[in-house]
mmCIF file of C-alpha atoms in Angstrom:
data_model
loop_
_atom_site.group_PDB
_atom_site.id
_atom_site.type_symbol
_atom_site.label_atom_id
_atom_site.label_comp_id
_atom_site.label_asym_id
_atom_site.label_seq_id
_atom_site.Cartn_x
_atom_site.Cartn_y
_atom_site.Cartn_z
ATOM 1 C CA UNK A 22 107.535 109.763 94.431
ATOM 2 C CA UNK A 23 110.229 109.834 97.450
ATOM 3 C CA UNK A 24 111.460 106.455 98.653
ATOM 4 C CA UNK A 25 112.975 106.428 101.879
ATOM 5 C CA UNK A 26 115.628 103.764 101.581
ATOM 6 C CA UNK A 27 118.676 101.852 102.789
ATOM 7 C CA UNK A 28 121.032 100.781 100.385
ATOM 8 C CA UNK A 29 121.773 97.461 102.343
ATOM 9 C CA UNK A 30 117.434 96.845 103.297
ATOM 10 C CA UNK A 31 116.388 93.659 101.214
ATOM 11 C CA UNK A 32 113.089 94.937 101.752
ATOM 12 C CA UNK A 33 113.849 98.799 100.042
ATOM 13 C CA UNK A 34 115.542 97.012 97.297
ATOM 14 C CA UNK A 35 112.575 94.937 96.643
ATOM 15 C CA UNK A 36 110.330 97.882 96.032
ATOM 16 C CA UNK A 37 113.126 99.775 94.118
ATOM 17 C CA UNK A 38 113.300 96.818 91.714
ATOM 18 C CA UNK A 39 109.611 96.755 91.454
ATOM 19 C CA UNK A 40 109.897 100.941 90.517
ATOM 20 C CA UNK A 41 112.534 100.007 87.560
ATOM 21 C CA UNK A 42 110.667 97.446 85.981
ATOM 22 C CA UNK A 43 107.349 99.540 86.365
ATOM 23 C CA UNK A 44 109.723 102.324 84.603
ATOM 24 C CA UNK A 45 108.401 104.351 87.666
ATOM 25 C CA UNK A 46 110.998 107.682 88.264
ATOM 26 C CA UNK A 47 111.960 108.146 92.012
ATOM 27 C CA UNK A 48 113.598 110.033 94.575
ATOM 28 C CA UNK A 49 115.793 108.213 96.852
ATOM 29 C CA UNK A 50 115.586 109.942 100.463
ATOM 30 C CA UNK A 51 118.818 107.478 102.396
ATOM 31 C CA UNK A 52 117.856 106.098 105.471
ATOM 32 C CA UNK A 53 120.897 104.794 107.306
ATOM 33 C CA UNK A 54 120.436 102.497 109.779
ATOM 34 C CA UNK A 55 123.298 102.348 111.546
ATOM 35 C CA UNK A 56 124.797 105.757 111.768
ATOM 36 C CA UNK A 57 124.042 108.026 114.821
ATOM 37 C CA UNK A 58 122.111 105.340 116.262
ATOM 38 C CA UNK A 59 120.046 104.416 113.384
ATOM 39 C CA UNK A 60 118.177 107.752 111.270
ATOM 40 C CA UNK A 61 114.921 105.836 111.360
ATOM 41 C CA UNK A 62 114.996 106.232 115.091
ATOM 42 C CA UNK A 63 114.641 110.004 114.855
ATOM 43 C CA UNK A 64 111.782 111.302 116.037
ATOM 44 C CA UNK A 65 111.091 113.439 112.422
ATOM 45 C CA UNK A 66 111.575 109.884 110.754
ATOM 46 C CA UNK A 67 108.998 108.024 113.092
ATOM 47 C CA UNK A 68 106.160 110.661 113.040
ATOM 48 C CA UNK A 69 106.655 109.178 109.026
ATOM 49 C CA UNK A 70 106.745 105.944 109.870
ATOM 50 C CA UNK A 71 106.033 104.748 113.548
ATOM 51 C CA UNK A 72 107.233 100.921 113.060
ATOM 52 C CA UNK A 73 111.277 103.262 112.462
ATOM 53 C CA UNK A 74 111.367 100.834 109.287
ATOM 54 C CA UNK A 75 112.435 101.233 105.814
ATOM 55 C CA UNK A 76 110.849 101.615 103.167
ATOM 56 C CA UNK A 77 108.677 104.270 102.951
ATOM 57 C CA UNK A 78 107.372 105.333 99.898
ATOM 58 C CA UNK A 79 105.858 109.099 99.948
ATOM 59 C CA UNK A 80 103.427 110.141 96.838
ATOM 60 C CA UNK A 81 100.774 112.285 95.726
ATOM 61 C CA UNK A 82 100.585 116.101 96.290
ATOM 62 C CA UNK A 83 103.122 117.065 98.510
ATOM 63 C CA UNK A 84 103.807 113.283 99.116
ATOM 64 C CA UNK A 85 100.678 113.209 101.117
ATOM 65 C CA UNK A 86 100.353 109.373 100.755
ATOM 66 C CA UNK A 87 102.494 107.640 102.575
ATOM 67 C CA UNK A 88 103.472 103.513 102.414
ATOM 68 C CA UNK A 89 104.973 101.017 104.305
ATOM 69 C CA UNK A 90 105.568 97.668 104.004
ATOM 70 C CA UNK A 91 107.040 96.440 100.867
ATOM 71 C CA UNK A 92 104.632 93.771 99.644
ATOM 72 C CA UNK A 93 102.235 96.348 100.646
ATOM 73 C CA UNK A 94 104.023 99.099 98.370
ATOM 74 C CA UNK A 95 104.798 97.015 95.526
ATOM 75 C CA UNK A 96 101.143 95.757 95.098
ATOM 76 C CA UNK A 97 99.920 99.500 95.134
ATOM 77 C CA UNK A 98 102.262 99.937 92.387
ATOM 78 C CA UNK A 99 101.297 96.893 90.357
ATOM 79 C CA UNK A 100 97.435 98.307 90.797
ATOM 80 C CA UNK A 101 98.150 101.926 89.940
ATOM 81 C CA UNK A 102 100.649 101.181 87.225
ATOM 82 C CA UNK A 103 99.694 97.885 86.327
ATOM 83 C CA UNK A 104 101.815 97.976 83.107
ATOM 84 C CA UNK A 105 103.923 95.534 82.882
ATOM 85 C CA UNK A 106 102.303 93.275 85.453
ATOM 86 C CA UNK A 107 103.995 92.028 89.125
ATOM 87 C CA UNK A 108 101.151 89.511 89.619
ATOM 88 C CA UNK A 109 99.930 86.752 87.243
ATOM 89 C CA UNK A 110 96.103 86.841 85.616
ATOM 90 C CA UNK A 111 94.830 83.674 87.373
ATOM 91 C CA UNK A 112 93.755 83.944 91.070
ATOM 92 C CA UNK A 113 95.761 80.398 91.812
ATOM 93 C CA UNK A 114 98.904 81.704 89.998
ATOM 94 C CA UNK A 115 98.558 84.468 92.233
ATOM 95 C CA UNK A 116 98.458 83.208 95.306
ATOM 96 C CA UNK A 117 101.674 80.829 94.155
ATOM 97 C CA UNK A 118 103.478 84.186 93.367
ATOM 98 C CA UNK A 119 102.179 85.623 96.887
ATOM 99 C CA UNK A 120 103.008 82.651 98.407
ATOM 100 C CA UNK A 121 106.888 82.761 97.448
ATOM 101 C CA UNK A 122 106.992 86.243 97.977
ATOM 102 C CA UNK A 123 105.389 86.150 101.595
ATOM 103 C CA UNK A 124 107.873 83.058 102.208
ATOM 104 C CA UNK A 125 110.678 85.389 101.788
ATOM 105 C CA UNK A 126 109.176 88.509 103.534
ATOM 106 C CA UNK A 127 107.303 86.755 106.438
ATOM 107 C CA UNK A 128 109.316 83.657 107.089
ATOM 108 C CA UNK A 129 112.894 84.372 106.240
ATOM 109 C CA UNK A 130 113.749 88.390 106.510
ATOM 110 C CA UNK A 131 112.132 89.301 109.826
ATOM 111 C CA UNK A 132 114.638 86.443 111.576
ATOM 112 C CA UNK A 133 117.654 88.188 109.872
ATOM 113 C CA UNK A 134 116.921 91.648 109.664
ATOM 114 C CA UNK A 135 119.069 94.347 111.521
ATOM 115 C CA UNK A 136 116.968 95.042 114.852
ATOM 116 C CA UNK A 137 116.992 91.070 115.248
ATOM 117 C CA UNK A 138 120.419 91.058 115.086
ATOM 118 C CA UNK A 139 120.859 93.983 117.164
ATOM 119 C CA UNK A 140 119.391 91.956 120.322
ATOM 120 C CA UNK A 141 120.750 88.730 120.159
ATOM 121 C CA UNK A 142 124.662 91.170 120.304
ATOM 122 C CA UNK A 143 123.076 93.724 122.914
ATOM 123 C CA UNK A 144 120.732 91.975 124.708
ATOM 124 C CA UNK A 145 121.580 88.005 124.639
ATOM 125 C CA UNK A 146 125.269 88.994 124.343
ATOM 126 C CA UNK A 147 125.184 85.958 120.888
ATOM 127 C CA UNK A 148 129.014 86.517 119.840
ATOM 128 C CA UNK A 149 129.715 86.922 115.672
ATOM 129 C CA UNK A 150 130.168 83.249 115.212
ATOM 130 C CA UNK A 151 126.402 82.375 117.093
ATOM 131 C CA UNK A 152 124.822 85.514 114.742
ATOM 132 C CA UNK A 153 126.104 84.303 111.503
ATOM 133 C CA UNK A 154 124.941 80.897 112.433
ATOM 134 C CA UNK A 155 121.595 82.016 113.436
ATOM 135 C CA UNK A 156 121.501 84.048 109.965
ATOM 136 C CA UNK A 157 122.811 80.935 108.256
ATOM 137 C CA UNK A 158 120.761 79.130 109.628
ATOM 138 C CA UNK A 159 116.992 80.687 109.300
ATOM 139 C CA UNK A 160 118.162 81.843 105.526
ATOM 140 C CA UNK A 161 119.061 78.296 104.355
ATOM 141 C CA UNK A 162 116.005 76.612 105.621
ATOM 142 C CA UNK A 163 113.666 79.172 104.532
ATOM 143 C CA UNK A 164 115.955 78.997 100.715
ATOM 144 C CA UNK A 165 115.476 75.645 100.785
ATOM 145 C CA UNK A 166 111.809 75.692 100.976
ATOM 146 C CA UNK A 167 111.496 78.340 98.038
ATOM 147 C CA UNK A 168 113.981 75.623 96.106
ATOM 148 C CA UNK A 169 111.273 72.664 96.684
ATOM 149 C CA UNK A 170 108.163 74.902 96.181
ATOM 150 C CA UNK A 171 109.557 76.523 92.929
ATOM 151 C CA UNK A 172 110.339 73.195 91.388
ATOM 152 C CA UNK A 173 107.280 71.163 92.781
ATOM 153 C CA UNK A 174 104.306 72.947 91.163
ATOM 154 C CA UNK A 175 105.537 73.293 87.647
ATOM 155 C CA UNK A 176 104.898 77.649 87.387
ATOM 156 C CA UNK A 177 108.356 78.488 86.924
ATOM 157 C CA UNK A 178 110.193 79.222 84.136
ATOM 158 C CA UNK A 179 112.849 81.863 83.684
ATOM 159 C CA UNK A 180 111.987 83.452 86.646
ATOM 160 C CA UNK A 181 109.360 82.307 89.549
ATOM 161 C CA UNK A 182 106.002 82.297 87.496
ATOM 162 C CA UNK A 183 107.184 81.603 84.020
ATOM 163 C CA UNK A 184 109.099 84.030 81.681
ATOM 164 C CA UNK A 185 108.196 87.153 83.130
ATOM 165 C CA UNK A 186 109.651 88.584 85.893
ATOM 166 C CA UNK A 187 106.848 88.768 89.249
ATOM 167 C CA UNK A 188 106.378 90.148 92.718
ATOM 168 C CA UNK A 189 108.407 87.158 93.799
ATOM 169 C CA UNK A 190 111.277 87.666 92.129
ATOM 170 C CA UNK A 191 111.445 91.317 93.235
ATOM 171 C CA UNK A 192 111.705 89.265 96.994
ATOM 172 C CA UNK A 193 113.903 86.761 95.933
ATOM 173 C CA UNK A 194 116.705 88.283 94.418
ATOM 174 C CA UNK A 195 117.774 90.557 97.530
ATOM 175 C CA UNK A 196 117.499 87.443 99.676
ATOM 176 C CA UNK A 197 119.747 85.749 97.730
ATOM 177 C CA UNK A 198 121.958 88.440 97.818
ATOM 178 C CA UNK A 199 121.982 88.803 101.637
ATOM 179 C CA UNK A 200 122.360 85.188 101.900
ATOM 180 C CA UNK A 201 125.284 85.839 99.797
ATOM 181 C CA UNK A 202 126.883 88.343 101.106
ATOM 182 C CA UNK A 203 127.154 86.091 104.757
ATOM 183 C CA UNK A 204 128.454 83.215 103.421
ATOM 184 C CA UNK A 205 124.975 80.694 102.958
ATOM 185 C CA UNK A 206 125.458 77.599 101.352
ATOM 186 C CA UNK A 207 123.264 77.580 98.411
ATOM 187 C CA UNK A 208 124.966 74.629 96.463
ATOM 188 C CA UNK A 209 121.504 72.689 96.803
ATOM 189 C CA UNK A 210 119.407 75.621 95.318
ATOM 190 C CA UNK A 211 120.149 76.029 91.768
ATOM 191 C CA UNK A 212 116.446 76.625 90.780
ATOM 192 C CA UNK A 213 117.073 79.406 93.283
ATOM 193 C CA UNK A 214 120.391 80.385 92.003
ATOM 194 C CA UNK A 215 119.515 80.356 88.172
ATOM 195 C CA UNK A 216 116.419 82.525 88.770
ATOM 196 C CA UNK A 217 118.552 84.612 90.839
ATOM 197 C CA UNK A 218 121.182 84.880 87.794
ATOM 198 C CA UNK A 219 118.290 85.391 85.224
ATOM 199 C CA UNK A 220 116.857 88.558 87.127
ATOM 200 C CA UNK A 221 119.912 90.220 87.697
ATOM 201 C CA UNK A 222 121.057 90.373 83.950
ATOM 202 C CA UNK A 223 118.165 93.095 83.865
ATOM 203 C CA UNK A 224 118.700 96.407 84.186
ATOM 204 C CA UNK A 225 115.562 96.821 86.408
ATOM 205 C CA UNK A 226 117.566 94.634 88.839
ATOM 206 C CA UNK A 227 121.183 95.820 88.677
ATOM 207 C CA UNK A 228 120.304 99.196 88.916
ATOM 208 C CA UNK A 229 118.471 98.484 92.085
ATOM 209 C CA UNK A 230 121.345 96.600 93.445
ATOM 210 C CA UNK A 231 122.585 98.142 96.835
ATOM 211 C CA UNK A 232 126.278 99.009 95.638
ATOM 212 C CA UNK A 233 124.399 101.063 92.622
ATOM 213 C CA UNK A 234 122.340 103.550 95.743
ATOM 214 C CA UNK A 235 123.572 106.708 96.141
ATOM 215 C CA UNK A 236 124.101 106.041 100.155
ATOM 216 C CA UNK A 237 126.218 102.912 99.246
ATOM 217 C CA UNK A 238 129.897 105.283 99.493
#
């Protein structure tokens, strides 16, 4: 398996912490989205993937299947190696692990993520200080939602659906390191927080963590 990556994506370093805890060996093809323009805007690079997005994850003979989308990616995973499992037994625990995972990668990343940010600077001319409010902003509300839904409906535990970690931890984590990383105020959250702490004393999770990629120098 190749996965075309970027070191800093929250959405490749979901699906590369959903490889480690599948035990699932991979190739790491870097992706960097800000050099030369951006690499996933080269033509070679969108004939793989026309949405110029990471990740991509390229298996089979002669990587002949190719994924996007990281919920997408992670589930195919979970059904072709479905040892240990990303998804609860139970159709409603499910959809309450879906539902904070698809909160993070529906409602909160595509507001924050790079080409967003890209055109409020170049197009809408939004100086540093109104871009790291928008980020603040969008991040904390959506966090603060995850907080309320996490300790509302009794599932968690450990980690978001009991003791074991799930598909929505491998979305949680690397938004709560992006959120982080700009400064969000997370004082509120420490469901969020704690989770956040539990998952990253795992291997499957530190290894995964964007300093650890080999495009991170």
């Amino acid at each position: 398996m190749k996965l075309y990556s970027y070191f800093r994506s929250s959405a490749a370093y979901r699906v590369r912490i959903a490889l480690n805890l599948k035990g699932l060996a991979y190739e790491t093809v870097p992706v960097h989205l800000l050099k030369d323009g951006g690499h996933q805007l080269a033509a070679a690079y969108q004939a793989l993937n026309p949405a110029a997005l990471v990740p991509v994850l390229t298996t089979g003979q002669d990587d002949s299947l190719v994924l996007t989308q990281s919920i997408a990616i992670i589930e195919y995973l979970d059904e072709t190696y479905p040892a240990p499992p990303l998804l609860p037994d139970a159709a409603g625990d499910r959809a309450f692990v879906r539902s904070i995972a698809l909160s993070i990668a529906c409602d909160i990343h595509p507001l924050n993520n790079l080409r967003v940010m890209r055109y409020l600077k170049q197009t809408l001319k939004a100086g540093e200080d109104e871009r790291d409010a928008w980020y603040r902003h969008w991040c904390e509300l959506g966090l603060t939602s995850i907080e309320a839904m996490l300790t509302k409906h009794g599932r968690a535990g450990k980690y978001c659906f009991g003791d074991t970690p799930t598909l929505a931890d491998c979305c949680l984590v690397p938004q709560v390191v992006n959120a982080l990383r700009v400064n969000c105020d997370l004082s509120r959250l420490p469901t969020v927080l704690a989770i956040s702490d539990a998952c990253q004393a795992l291997d499957a999770f530190r290894q995964a963590a964007p300093d650890q990629q080999p495009d991170a120098a």
